[in-house]
GROMACS .gro file of C-alpha atoms in nm:
model
   49
    1MET     CA    1   8.526   2.671  13.282
    2GLU     CA    2   8.225   2.809  13.469
    3PHE     CA    3   8.248   3.132  13.271
    4LEU     CA    4   8.167   2.938  12.949
    5TYR     CA    5   7.844   2.790  13.085
    6PRO     CA    6   7.623   3.095  13.003
    7PHE     CA    7   7.773   3.107  12.654
    8PHE     CA    8   7.683   2.744  12.586
    9ILE     CA    9   7.332   2.787  12.721
   10ALA     CA   10   7.275   3.093  12.499
   11PHE     CA   11   7.418   2.913  12.197
   12ILE     CA   12   7.193   2.611  12.246
   13MET     CA   13   6.882   2.828  12.295
   14VAL     CA   14   6.947   3.029  11.978
   15PHE     CA   15   7.028   2.711  11.782
   16ILE     CA   16   6.698   2.550  11.885
   17ALA     CA   17   6.503   2.868  11.809
   18GLU     CA   18   6.648   2.892  11.457
   19LEU     CA   19   6.571   2.530  11.357
   20GLY     CA   20   6.214   2.622  11.262
   21ASP     CA   21   6.330   2.900  11.031
   22LYS     CA   22   6.574   2.673  10.852
   23THR     CA   23   6.305   2.409  10.799
   24GLN     CA   24   6.070   2.666  10.648
   25LEU     CA   25   6.336   2.790  10.408
   26LEU     CA   26   6.418   2.434  10.306
   27VAL     CA   27   6.052   2.357  10.235
   28LEU     CA   28   6.017   2.668  10.023
   29SER     CA   29   6.327   2.587   9.822
   30PHE     CA   30   6.219   2.228   9.752
   31SER     CA   31   5.850   2.300   9.695
   32GLY     CA   32   5.893   2.371   9.325
   33SER     CA   33   6.095   2.068   9.224
   34VAL     CA   34   6.004   1.786   9.465
   35LYS     CA   35   5.672   1.608   9.522
   36THR     CA   36   5.471   1.728   9.821
   37LYS     CA   37   5.464   1.379   9.971
   38ASN     CA   38   5.844   1.366   9.979
   39ILE     CA   39   5.868   1.710  10.141
   40VAL     CA   40   5.624   1.619  10.419
   41LEU     CA   41   5.800   1.287  10.478
   42GLY     CA   42   6.138   1.462  10.501
   43ILE     CA   43   6.007   1.717  10.751
   44ALA     CA   44   5.853   1.444  10.965
   45LEU     CA   45   6.176   1.245  10.968
   46ARG     CA   46   6.376   1.556  11.056
   47LEU     CA   47   6.148   1.637  11.347
   48LEU     CA   48   6.183   1.284  11.482
   49LEU     CA   49   6.562   1.304  11.473
   0.00000   0.00000   0.00000
């Protein structure tokens, strides 16, 4: 199982790096139809989790 360790580390690093991009796309998609207050609250809650 030691040969899978580098794979898991790389996967976790890429996953964490891509979270910011997904949040930005989500904000852009909701910005036209949802109140700004709700968008900011949702982002804050997501960052806390």
